[in-house]
Amino acid sequence: MIPKTRIVNLPVYEPGKPIEDVKRELGLTEVVKLASNENPFGSSPRVKEAIVAELDQLPIYPDGACLELRSALASFLKVGEQELVFGNGSDEIVMLIVRAYLEAGTNTVMATPTFSVYKTNATIEGAEVIEVPCVNGAHDLDAMLARINDQTRVVWVCNPNNPTGLMIEEEKLIRFLDQVPDQTLVVLDEAYVEYVKSEAFPKSLDLLKKYKNIIVLRTFSKIYGIAALRVGYGVAAEDIIDKLNRVREPFNVNHLAQKAALAALADQEFVLQCKEANAEGLAQVYAELDTLGVPYYRSETNFVYIMPERDSKEIFQEMLKQGVIIRAFPQAIRVTIGSKEQNKKMLAALKSVLAPARM
Ligand SMILES: *Cc1c(COP(=O)(O)O)cnc(C)c1O
């Protein structure tokens, strides 16, 4: 068989190691996974109730338009119902954007390091991927602008950026948007927006009114805690939503996921509690990193990008042996903020690797 040439050497996405695998391989009883930015506090109790109430509906196809969720989310966000598109995770919205806007002969501009799904999808579609190095962990918007040309159809702005945790302030984003050509789509991926504390974070949904070439991506996988169910959404002008709907599969968000997202959205108190607990967890992690004297970026998210001098793959392996799963990047590690106890365990493992007690 002859596959498409450009997919043959595509890297296969490596998810964070599953807890059960690590337990089995290493014979450990307790393993902490702080690798995929999941919510350590789970999801609102209303979510489970909502799912159980729907278990008789399994033979029926889901509502392909997500009408109930659409209506609730539109009023919550104060946007039009026709300005929303739902996906099987926001990962799927990324795929829809790429399907609808990129092809061979076009290009797309993104930061590096950033969320890897943009590049993979663009490569599958045959577009040229232009990567612009971050400066001190932040998008270099001027350098990105300089790389945009007539063939640039999509620019990716991950805000705050995964894996570095840093955000772009509203003022800087506006200056950028003012210079991006009208025919280039700007994707603002805000998967962590609910964790952001800074007042300077862009009010992106307001920006949609002025800039017709923006799509804002958000997800129920992070603070809402239902990553397993896969619900993400995009907010954009109707014209963009229309294009995405043309390449979308008819029943892309399943019924239980729609009901769960609806229940999760209704419990903003849970969201707020998680946000506060995360802020405390960040402070806990920073304090230990400061003591260890290891460099890191101060995060607007539920993860921290840490840049120890030691090889990151080695740190990953050593921490794994102690039952702590984190994420290794070429020059850094990324740890998700967990519960207080999980953070404690993670920090103890990190400390033992970076500053082993002298004999
Ligand atoms: C986790 C994450 C997503 C994907 O979320 P899903 O809705 O679970 O597909 C998208 N973008 C960024 C930056 C993320 O970190």
mmCIF file of C-alpha atoms and ligand atoms in Angstrom:
data_model
loop_
_atom_site.group_PDB
_atom_site.id
_atom_site.type_symbol
_atom_site.label_atom_id
_atom_site.label_comp_id
_atom_site.label_asym_id
_atom_site.label_seq_id
_atom_site.Cartn_x
_atom_site.Cartn_y
_atom_site.Cartn_z
ATOM 1 C CA MET A 1 0.000 0.000 0.000
ATOM 2 C CA ILE A 2 1.149 3.513 -0.696
ATOM 3 C CA PRO A 3 0.375 6.126 1.960
ATOM 4 C CA LYS A 4 0.635 9.884 1.392
ATOM 5 C CA THR A 5 4.365 10.710 1.334
ATOM 6 C CA ARG A 6 4.082 13.523 3.849
ATOM 7 C CA ILE A 7 2.497 11.401 6.585
ATOM 8 C CA VAL A 8 5.053 8.589 6.555
ATOM 9 C CA ASN A 9 7.545 10.260 8.887
ATOM 10 C CA LEU A 10 5.032 12.221 10.919
ATOM 11 C CA PRO A 11 5.777 11.929 14.642
ATOM 12 C CA VAL A 12 3.105 9.943 16.493
ATOM 13 C CA TYR A 13 1.707 12.038 19.380
ATOM 14 C CA GLU A 14 3.081 10.720 22.658
ATOM 15 C CA PRO A 15 0.513 11.176 25.390
ATOM 16 C CA GLY A 16 1.536 11.431 29.035
ATOM 17 C CA LYS A 17 2.314 7.932 30.369
ATOM 18 C CA PRO A 18 -0.822 6.260 31.780
ATOM 19 C CA ILE A 19 -0.737 5.758 35.565
ATOM 20 C CA GLU A 20 -1.652 2.057 35.394
ATOM 21 C CA ASP A 21 1.210 1.302 32.991
ATOM 22 C CA VAL A 22 3.742 2.932 35.279
ATOM 23 C CA LYS A 23 2.406 1.113 38.349
ATOM 24 C CA ARG A 24 2.732 -2.220 36.575
ATOM 25 C CA GLU A 25 6.143 -1.595 35.019
ATOM 26 C CA LEU A 26 7.759 -0.261 38.183
ATOM 27 C CA GLY A 27 5.822 -2.261 40.772
ATOM 28 C CA LEU A 28 4.672 0.936 42.494
ATOM 29 C CA THR A 29 1.370 1.253 44.366
ATOM 30 C CA GLU A 30 1.166 5.018 44.272
ATOM 31 C CA VAL A 31 1.799 7.019 41.130
ATOM 32 C CA VAL A 32 1.126 10.721 40.569
ATOM 33 C CA LYS A 33 0.537 11.938 37.014
ATOM 34 C CA LEU A 34 1.276 15.609 36.511
ATOM 35 C CA ALA A 35 1.944 15.403 32.784
ATOM 36 C CA SER A 36 -1.183 16.393 30.868
ATOM 37 C CA ASN A 37 -2.522 19.481 32.645
ATOM 38 C CA GLU A 38 -5.612 17.645 33.833
ATOM 39 C CA ASN A 39 -7.672 18.947 36.739
ATOM 40 C CA PRO A 40 -6.507 17.196 39.956
ATOM 41 C CA PHE A 41 -9.896 17.967 41.547
ATOM 42 C CA GLY A 42 -11.849 16.139 38.843
ATOM 43 C CA SER A 43 -15.059 17.775 37.678
ATOM 44 C CA SER A 44 -18.208 19.201 39.242
ATOM 45 C CA PRO A 45 -20.320 16.511 40.983
ATOM 46 C CA ARG A 46 -23.161 17.639 38.709
ATOM 47 C CA VAL A 47 -21.314 16.129 35.745
ATOM 48 C CA LYS A 48 -21.597 12.562 36.984
ATOM 49 C CA GLU A 49 -25.303 13.028 37.750
ATOM 50 C CA ALA A 50 -25.902 14.426 34.286
ATOM 51 C CA ILE A 51 -24.206 11.466 32.620
ATOM 52 C CA VAL A 52 -26.005 8.836 34.697
ATOM 53 C CA ALA A 53 -29.344 10.493 33.861
ATOM 54 C CA GLU A 54 -28.649 9.986 30.152
ATOM 55 C CA LEU A 55 -27.608 6.339 30.096
ATOM 56 C CA ASP A 56 -30.847 5.248 28.413
ATOM 57 C CA GLN A 57 -30.084 7.502 25.445
ATOM 58 C CA LEU A 58 -27.159 5.462 24.111
ATOM 59 C CA PRO A 59 -28.942 4.026 21.052
ATOM 60 C CA ILE A 60 -29.799 7.520 19.782
ATOM 61 C CA TYR A 61 -27.473 9.679 17.669
ATOM 62 C CA PRO A 62 -26.397 12.867 19.426
ATOM 63 C CA ASP A 63 -27.711 16.298 18.462
ATOM 64 C CA GLY A 64 -25.262 17.219 15.711
ATOM 65 C CA ALA A 65 -25.809 20.931 16.299
ATOM 66 C CA CYS A 66 -25.329 20.749 20.116
ATOM 67 C CA LEU A 67 -28.370 23.011 20.473
ATOM 68 C CA GLU A 68 -28.786 22.903 24.245
ATOM 69 C CA LEU A 69 -25.089 23.399 24.955
ATOM 70 C CA ARG A 70 -24.901 26.038 22.209
ATOM 71 C CA SER A 71 -27.696 28.056 23.744
ATOM 72 C CA ALA A 72 -26.257 27.844 27.282
ATOM 73 C CA LEU A 73 -22.726 28.690 26.187
ATOM 74 C CA ALA A 74 -23.862 31.569 23.960
ATOM 75 C CA SER A 75 -25.606 33.244 26.907
ATOM 76 C CA PHE A 76 -22.717 32.484 29.248
ATOM 77 C CA LEU A 77 -20.161 34.014 26.873
ATOM 78 C CA LYS A 78 -22.534 36.704 25.539
ATOM 79 C CA VAL A 79 -21.902 35.707 21.923
ATOM 80 C CA GLY A 80 -24.275 34.717 19.130
ATOM 81 C CA GLU A 81 -25.323 31.071 18.841
ATOM 82 C CA GLN A 82 -24.144 31.106 15.223
ATOM 83 C CA GLU A 83 -20.696 32.249 16.332
ATOM 84 C CA LEU A 84 -19.986 28.881 18.011
ATOM 85 C CA VAL A 85 -18.616 25.599 16.693
ATOM 86 C CA PHE A 86 -18.170 22.495 18.872
ATOM 87 C CA GLY A 87 -15.536 19.826 18.523
ATOM 88 C CA ASN A 88 -14.498 16.449 19.888
ATOM 89 C CA GLY A 89 -12.039 18.383 22.034
ATOM 90 C CA SER A 90 -10.554 21.650 20.799
ATOM 91 C CA ASP A 91 -8.010 19.382 19.097
ATOM 92 C CA GLU A 92 -10.740 18.659 16.581
ATOM 93 C CA ILE A 93 -11.392 22.370 16.009
ATOM 94 C CA VAL A 94 -7.681 22.702 15.197
ATOM 95 C CA MET A 95 -8.130 19.937 12.637
ATOM 96 C CA LEU A 96 -11.229 21.600 11.172
ATOM 97 C CA ILE A 97 -9.398 24.921 10.821
ATOM 98 C CA VAL A 98 -6.545 23.226 9.025
ATOM 99 C CA ARG A 99 -8.912 21.266 6.776
ATOM 100 C CA ALA A 100 -10.839 24.374 5.855
ATOM 101 C CA TYR A 101 -8.009 26.874 5.397
ATOM 102 C CA LEU A 102 -4.725 25.101 4.604
ATOM 103 C CA GLU A 103 -3.528 23.132 1.591
ATOM 104 C CA ALA A 104 -0.337 22.558 -0.371
ATOM 105 C CA GLY A 105 1.062 25.887 -1.577
ATOM 106 C CA THR A 106 -0.125 27.782 1.511
ATOM 107 C CA ASN A 107 1.738 28.311 4.746
ATOM 108 C CA THR A 108 0.986 28.723 8.425
ATOM 109 C CA VAL A 109 2.919 30.589 11.122
ATOM 110 C CA MET A 110 3.300 29.471 14.732
ATOM 111 C CA ALA A 111 5.613 29.818 17.720
ATOM 112 C CA THR A 112 8.067 27.182 18.922
ATOM 113 C CA PRO A 113 7.730 25.693 21.438
ATOM 114 C CA THR A 114 3.950 25.668 21.319
ATOM 115 C CA PHE A 115 1.091 23.159 21.258
ATOM 116 C CA SER A 116 2.234 20.397 18.882
ATOM 117 C CA VAL A 117 -1.175 19.617 17.352
ATOM 118 C CA TYR A 118 -1.069 22.714 15.076
ATOM 119 C CA LYS A 119 2.056 21.557 13.277
ATOM 120 C CA THR A 120 0.994 17.944 12.913
ATOM 121 C CA ASN A 121 -2.325 18.838 11.310
ATOM 122 C CA ALA A 122 -0.816 21.450 9.007
ATOM 123 C CA THR A 123 1.781 18.943 7.838
ATOM 124 C CA ILE A 124 -0.886 16.340 7.079
ATOM 125 C CA GLU A 125 -2.693 18.904 4.950
ATOM 126 C CA GLY A 126 0.516 19.680 3.042
ATOM 127 C CA ALA A 127 0.946 23.300 4.119
ATOM 128 C CA GLU A 128 4.360 24.802 4.834
ATOM 129 C CA VAL A 129 4.888 25.229 8.595
ATOM 130 C CA ILE A 130 6.809 28.347 9.616
ATOM 131 C CA GLU A 131 7.999 28.158 13.219
ATOM 132 C CA VAL A 132 9.147 31.291 15.019
ATOM 133 C CA PRO A 133 11.182 30.765 18.205
ATOM 134 C CA CYS A 134 9.727 32.113 21.443
ATOM 135 C CA VAL A 135 11.796 34.699 23.281
ATOM 136 C CA ASN A 136 12.080 33.909 26.988
ATOM 137 C CA GLY A 137 9.126 31.567 26.616
ATOM 138 C CA ALA A 138 6.825 34.159 25.036
ATOM 139 C CA HIS A 139 5.561 34.461 21.462
ATOM 140 C CA ASP A 140 7.761 36.833 19.430
ATOM 141 C CA LEU A 141 4.853 38.584 17.730
ATOM 142 C CA ASP A 142 7.031 40.983 15.721
ATOM 143 C CA ALA A 143 9.071 38.121 14.308
ATOM 144 C CA MET A 144 5.857 36.220 13.547
ATOM 145 C CA LEU A 145 4.467 39.242 11.702
ATOM 146 C CA ALA A 146 7.660 39.457 9.674
ATOM 147 C CA ARG A 147 7.145 35.881 8.469
ATOM 148 C CA ILE A 148 3.555 36.376 7.279
ATOM 149 C CA ASN A 149 3.288 36.609 3.491
ATOM 150 C CA ASP A 150 0.661 36.355 0.739
ATOM 151 C CA GLN A 151 0.398 32.595 1.202
ATOM 152 C CA THR A 152 -0.121 32.716 4.977
ATOM 153 C CA ARG A 153 -3.632 31.506 5.689
ATOM 154 C CA VAL A 154 -3.460 30.784 9.431
ATOM 155 C CA VAL A 155 -1.407 32.128 12.365
ATOM 156 C CA TRP A 156 -1.497 30.297 15.715
ATOM 157 C CA VAL A 157 -1.340 32.208 18.987
ATOM 158 C CA CYS A 158 -1.499 29.957 22.022
ATOM 159 C CA ASN A 159 -2.421 32.231 24.912
ATOM 160 C CA PRO A 160 -1.287 31.437 27.526
ATOM 161 C CA ASN A 161 1.263 29.327 25.712
ATOM 162 C CA ASN A 162 1.527 25.586 26.279
ATOM 163 C CA PRO A 163 4.213 24.513 27.336
ATOM 164 C CA THR A 164 5.727 27.754 28.696
ATOM 165 C CA GLY A 165 2.696 29.052 30.613
ATOM 166 C CA LEU A 166 3.309 32.668 29.600
ATOM 167 C CA MET A 167 0.617 34.981 28.268
ATOM 168 C CA ILE A 168 0.450 37.776 25.728
ATOM 169 C CA GLU A 169 -0.961 41.027 27.131
ATOM 170 C CA GLU A 170 -3.958 42.647 25.457
ATOM 171 C CA GLU A 171 -2.048 45.722 24.336
ATOM 172 C CA LYS A 172 0.584 43.618 22.548
ATOM 173 C CA LEU A 173 -2.023 41.364 20.975
ATOM 174 C CA ILE A 174 -3.964 44.329 19.610
ATOM 175 C CA ARG A 175 -0.826 45.809 18.084
ATOM 176 C CA PHE A 176 -0.260 42.418 16.418
ATOM 177 C CA LEU A 177 -3.853 42.041 15.184
ATOM 178 C CA ASP A 178 -3.721 45.540 13.681
ATOM 179 C CA GLN A 179 -0.890 44.398 11.420
ATOM 180 C CA VAL A 180 -2.013 40.894 10.410
ATOM 181 C CA PRO A 181 -3.555 40.966 6.912
ATOM 182 C CA ASP A 182 -7.362 40.700 6.881
ATOM 183 C CA GLN A 183 -7.268 37.454 4.868
ATOM 184 C CA THR A 184 -5.080 35.638 7.426
ATOM 185 C CA LEU A 185 -6.946 33.772 10.155
ATOM 186 C CA VAL A 186 -5.571 34.287 13.686
ATOM 187 C CA VAL A 187 -6.277 31.375 16.034
ATOM 188 C CA LEU A 188 -6.270 32.384 19.697
ATOM 189 C CA ASP A 189 -6.012 29.087 21.570
ATOM 190 C CA GLU A 190 -7.186 29.827 25.115
ATOM 191 C CA ALA A 191 -7.317 26.322 26.579
ATOM 192 C CA TYR A 192 -6.183 27.682 29.981
ATOM 193 C CA VAL A 193 -8.093 30.986 30.049
ATOM 194 C CA GLU A 194 -10.068 30.031 33.172
ATOM 195 C CA TYR A 195 -6.833 29.816 35.165
ATOM 196 C CA VAL A 196 -5.508 33.231 34.139
ATOM 197 C CA LYS A 197 -5.161 35.740 36.991
ATOM 198 C CA SER A 198 -3.602 38.681 35.155
ATOM 199 C CA GLU A 199 -5.786 41.734 34.496
ATOM 200 C CA ALA A 200 -3.797 42.373 31.316
ATOM 201 C CA PHE A 201 -5.051 39.191 29.615
ATOM 202 C CA PRO A 202 -6.873 40.017 26.343
ATOM 203 C CA LYS A 203 -10.668 40.173 26.395
ATOM 204 C CA SER A 204 -10.653 38.125 23.240
ATOM 205 C CA LEU A 205 -14.426 37.780 22.880
ATOM 206 C CA ASP A 206 -14.665 41.587 22.739
ATOM 207 C CA LEU A 207 -11.888 41.673 20.141
ATOM 208 C CA LEU A 208 -14.037 39.420 17.926
ATOM 209 C CA LYS A 209 -16.365 42.343 17.364
ATOM 210 C CA LYS A 210 -13.636 44.411 15.747
ATOM 211 C CA TYR A 211 -11.425 41.759 14.117
ATOM 212 C CA LYS A 212 -13.322 39.472 11.752
ATOM 213 C CA ASN A 213 -10.287 37.209 11.185
ATOM 214 C CA ILE A 214 -10.024 35.737 14.699
ATOM 215 C CA ILE A 215 -11.176 32.426 16.120
ATOM 216 C CA VAL A 216 -10.978 31.829 19.879
ATOM 217 C CA LEU A 217 -10.558 28.185 20.976
ATOM 218 C CA ARG A 218 -11.523 26.928 24.418
ATOM 219 C CA THR A 219 -12.078 23.553 26.030
ATOM 220 C CA PHE A 220 -13.906 21.599 28.714
ATOM 221 C CA SER A 221 -10.798 19.404 29.143
ATOM 222 C CA LYS A 222 -8.776 21.583 31.485
ATOM 223 C CA ILE A 223 -10.389 23.472 34.387
ATOM 224 C CA TYR A 224 -13.813 21.874 33.774
ATOM 225 C CA GLY A 225 -12.164 18.481 34.236
ATOM 226 C CA ILE A 226 -13.857 16.378 31.561
ATOM 227 C CA ALA A 227 -10.925 15.652 29.242
ATOM 228 C CA ALA A 228 -12.099 12.051 28.827
ATOM 229 C CA LEU A 229 -15.341 13.184 27.194
ATOM 230 C CA ARG A 230 -13.741 15.456 24.569
ATOM 231 C CA VAL A 231 -15.581 18.769 24.250
ATOM 232 C CA GLY A 232 -13.998 21.932 22.918
ATOM 233 C CA TYR A 233 -15.373 24.926 21.086
ATOM 234 C CA GLY A 234 -14.460 27.806 18.836
ATOM 235 C CA VAL A 235 -15.919 31.322 18.791
ATOM 236 C CA ALA A 236 -15.660 33.334 15.581
ATOM 237 C CA ALA A 237 -17.551 35.361 13.000
ATOM 238 C CA GLU A 238 -20.375 33.419 11.329
ATOM 239 C CA ASP A 239 -18.500 33.277 8.044
ATOM 240 C CA ILE A 240 -15.630 31.337 9.658
ATOM 241 C CA ILE A 241 -17.984 29.056 11.612
ATOM 242 C CA ASP A 242 -19.795 28.287 8.348
ATOM 243 C CA LYS A 243 -16.558 27.093 6.723
ATOM 244 C CA LEU A 244 -15.709 24.872 9.693
ATOM 245 C CA ASN A 245 -19.192 23.352 9.655
ATOM 246 C CA ARG A 246 -18.663 22.333 6.032
ATOM 247 C CA VAL A 247 -15.687 20.135 6.948
ATOM 248 C CA ARG A 248 -17.100 18.889 10.262
ATOM 249 C CA GLU A 249 -18.483 15.398 10.725
ATOM 250 C CA PRO A 250 -22.213 15.492 11.451
ATOM 251 C CA PHE A 251 -22.137 13.905 14.941
ATOM 252 C CA ASN A 252 -18.706 14.950 16.181
ATOM 253 C CA VAL A 253 -19.619 15.624 19.830
ATOM 254 C CA ASN A 254 -21.291 12.699 21.601
ATOM 255 C CA HIS A 255 -24.466 12.941 23.644
ATOM 256 C CA LEU A 256 -22.969 12.253 27.102
ATOM 257 C CA ALA A 257 -20.252 14.804 26.422
ATOM 258 C CA GLN A 258 -22.815 17.488 25.522
ATOM 259 C CA LYS A 259 -24.815 16.840 28.699
ATOM 260 C CA ALA A 260 -21.661 16.728 30.820
ATOM 261 C CA ALA A 261 -20.377 20.016 29.402
ATOM 262 C CA LEU A 262 -23.731 21.633 30.083
ATOM 263 C CA ALA A 263 -23.600 20.499 33.720
ATOM 264 C CA ALA A 264 -19.962 21.553 34.073
ATOM 265 C CA LEU A 265 -20.696 25.008 32.670
ATOM 266 C CA ALA A 266 -23.529 25.470 35.160
ATOM 267 C CA ASP A 267 -21.189 24.982 38.132
ATOM 268 C CA GLN A 268 -19.005 28.086 38.022
ATOM 269 C CA GLU A 269 -18.437 27.833 41.766
ATOM 270 C CA PHE A 270 -16.462 24.633 41.141
ATOM 271 C CA VAL A 271 -14.440 26.424 38.461
ATOM 272 C CA LEU A 272 -13.630 29.264 40.826
ATOM 273 C CA GLN A 273 -12.571 26.871 43.593
ATOM 274 C CA CYS A 274 -10.225 25.089 41.189
ATOM 275 C CA LYS A 275 -8.763 28.395 40.049
ATOM 276 C CA GLU A 276 -7.996 29.409 43.649
ATOM 277 C CA ALA A 277 -6.582 25.997 44.566
ATOM 278 C CA ASN A 278 -4.378 26.195 41.463
ATOM 279 C CA ALA A 279 -3.050 29.611 42.503
ATOM 280 C CA GLU A 280 -2.104 28.127 45.884
ATOM 281 C CA GLY A 281 -0.461 25.177 44.144
ATOM 282 C CA LEU A 282 1.563 27.510 41.931
ATOM 283 C CA ALA A 283 2.800 29.392 45.015
ATOM 284 C CA GLN A 284 3.722 26.073 46.655
ATOM 285 C CA VAL A 285 5.705 24.981 43.588
ATOM 286 C CA TYR A 286 7.415 28.368 43.095
ATOM 287 C CA ALA A 287 8.553 28.413 46.728
ATOM 288 C CA GLU A 288 10.365 25.089 46.369
ATOM 289 C CA LEU A 289 11.815 25.965 42.950
ATOM 290 C CA ASP A 290 13.159 29.214 44.423
ATOM 291 C CA THR A 291 14.756 27.280 47.264
ATOM 292 C CA LEU A 292 16.321 24.883 44.767
ATOM 293 C CA GLY A 293 17.462 27.852 42.681
ATOM 294 C CA VAL A 294 16.179 26.330 39.457
ATOM 295 C CA PRO A 295 14.906 28.672 36.713
ATOM 296 C CA TYR A 296 11.246 28.578 35.634
ATOM 297 C CA TYR A 297 8.595 30.818 34.095
ATOM 298 C CA ARG A 298 5.820 32.265 36.246
ATOM 299 C CA SER A 299 2.690 30.716 34.821
ATOM 300 C CA GLU A 300 -0.833 31.948 34.053
ATOM 301 C CA THR A 301 -1.937 28.310 33.759
ATOM 302 C CA ASN A 302 -2.073 25.056 35.729
ATOM 303 C CA PHE A 303 1.441 23.995 34.743
ATOM 304 C CA VAL A 304 4.994 25.267 35.171
ATOM 305 C CA TYR A 305 7.840 25.172 32.656
ATOM 306 C CA ILE A 306 11.055 24.470 34.529
ATOM 307 C CA MET A 307 14.538 24.763 33.043
ATOM 308 C CA PRO A 308 17.014 22.774 35.148
ATOM 309 C CA GLU A 309 20.592 22.382 33.982
ATOM 310 C CA ARG A 310 20.358 18.600 34.018
ATOM 311 C CA ASP A 311 19.165 16.669 30.956
ATOM 312 C CA SER A 312 15.363 16.711 30.915
ATOM 313 C CA LYS A 313 14.964 13.092 29.745
ATOM 314 C CA GLU A 314 17.095 11.960 32.688
ATOM 315 C CA ILE A 315 15.030 14.001 35.125
ATOM 316 C CA PHE A 316 11.875 12.481 33.635
ATOM 317 C CA GLN A 317 13.230 8.937 34.108
ATOM 318 C CA GLU A 318 14.455 9.554 37.645
ATOM 319 C CA MET A 319 11.160 11.082 38.730
ATOM 320 C CA LEU A 320 9.253 8.251 37.055
ATOM 321 C CA LYS A 321 11.152 5.745 39.212
ATOM 322 C CA GLN A 322 9.764 7.591 42.212
ATOM 323 C CA GLY A 323 6.227 7.344 40.865
ATOM 324 C CA VAL A 324 5.897 10.875 39.493
ATOM 325 C CA ILE A 325 5.012 11.327 35.820
ATOM 326 C CA ILE A 326 5.909 14.697 34.305
ATOM 327 C CA ARG A 327 6.588 15.897 30.776
ATOM 328 C CA ALA A 328 10.050 16.313 29.256
ATOM 329 C CA PHE A 329 10.828 18.894 26.553
ATOM 330 C CA PRO A 330 14.221 19.247 24.848
ATOM 331 C CA GLN A 331 15.515 21.937 27.234
ATOM 332 C CA ALA A 332 12.966 21.801 30.030
ATOM 333 C CA ILE A 333 10.388 19.864 31.981
ATOM 334 C CA ARG A 334 6.725 20.778 32.415
ATOM 335 C CA VAL A 335 4.824 19.876 35.566
ATOM 336 C CA THR A 336 1.075 20.167 36.037
ATOM 337 C CA ILE A 337 -0.132 21.732 39.280
ATOM 338 C CA GLY A 338 -1.832 18.985 41.273
ATOM 339 C CA SER A 339 -3.417 18.824 44.702
ATOM 340 C CA LYS A 340 -1.272 19.998 47.616
ATOM 341 C CA GLU A 341 -0.259 16.385 48.356
ATOM 342 C CA GLN A 342 0.565 15.617 44.725
ATOM 343 C CA ASN A 343 2.668 18.774 44.444
ATOM 344 C CA LYS A 344 4.518 17.795 47.606
ATOM 345 C CA LYS A 345 5.342 14.380 46.187
ATOM 346 C CA MET A 346 6.382 15.869 42.844
ATOM 347 C CA LEU A 347 8.607 18.481 44.509
ATOM 348 C CA ALA A 348 10.258 15.882 46.741
ATOM 349 C CA ALA A 349 11.067 13.769 43.694
ATOM 350 C CA LEU A 350 12.358 16.782 41.768
ATOM 351 C CA LYS A 351 14.481 17.852 44.716
ATOM 352 C CA SER A 352 16.008 14.394 45.081
ATOM 353 C CA VAL A 353 16.951 14.483 41.408
ATOM 354 C CA LEU A 354 18.285 18.038 41.273
ATOM 355 C CA ALA A 355 19.827 18.354 44.731
ATOM 356 C CA PRO A 356 20.559 14.820 46.003
ATOM 357 C CA ALA A 357 21.492 14.786 49.701
ATOM 358 C CA ARG A 358 25.246 14.684 50.092
ATOM 359 C CA MET A 359 26.612 11.434 51.548
HETATM 360 C C1 LIG B 1 -5.004 20.657 26.148
HETATM 361 C C2 LIG B 1 -4.927 21.651 25.059
HETATM 362 C C3 LIG B 1 -5.826 21.646 23.995
HETATM 363 C C4 LIG B 1 -6.701 20.481 23.679
HETATM 364 O O1 LIG B 1 -7.765 20.351 24.433
HETATM 365 P P1 LIG B 1 -8.892 19.300 24.047
HETATM 366 O O2 LIG B 1 -10.102 20.153 24.115
HETATM 367 O O3 LIG B 1 -8.814 18.277 25.103
HETATM 368 O O4 LIG B 1 -8.658 18.742 22.683
HETATM 369 C C5 LIG B 1 -5.751 22.641 23.039
HETATM 370 N N1 LIG B 1 -4.820 23.581 23.112
HETATM 371 C C6 LIG B 1 -3.932 23.617 24.110
HETATM 372 C C7 LIG B 1 -2.920 24.683 24.132
HETATM 373 C C8 LIG B 1 -3.949 22.649 25.110
HETATM 374 O O5 LIG B 1 -3.020 22.654 26.041
#
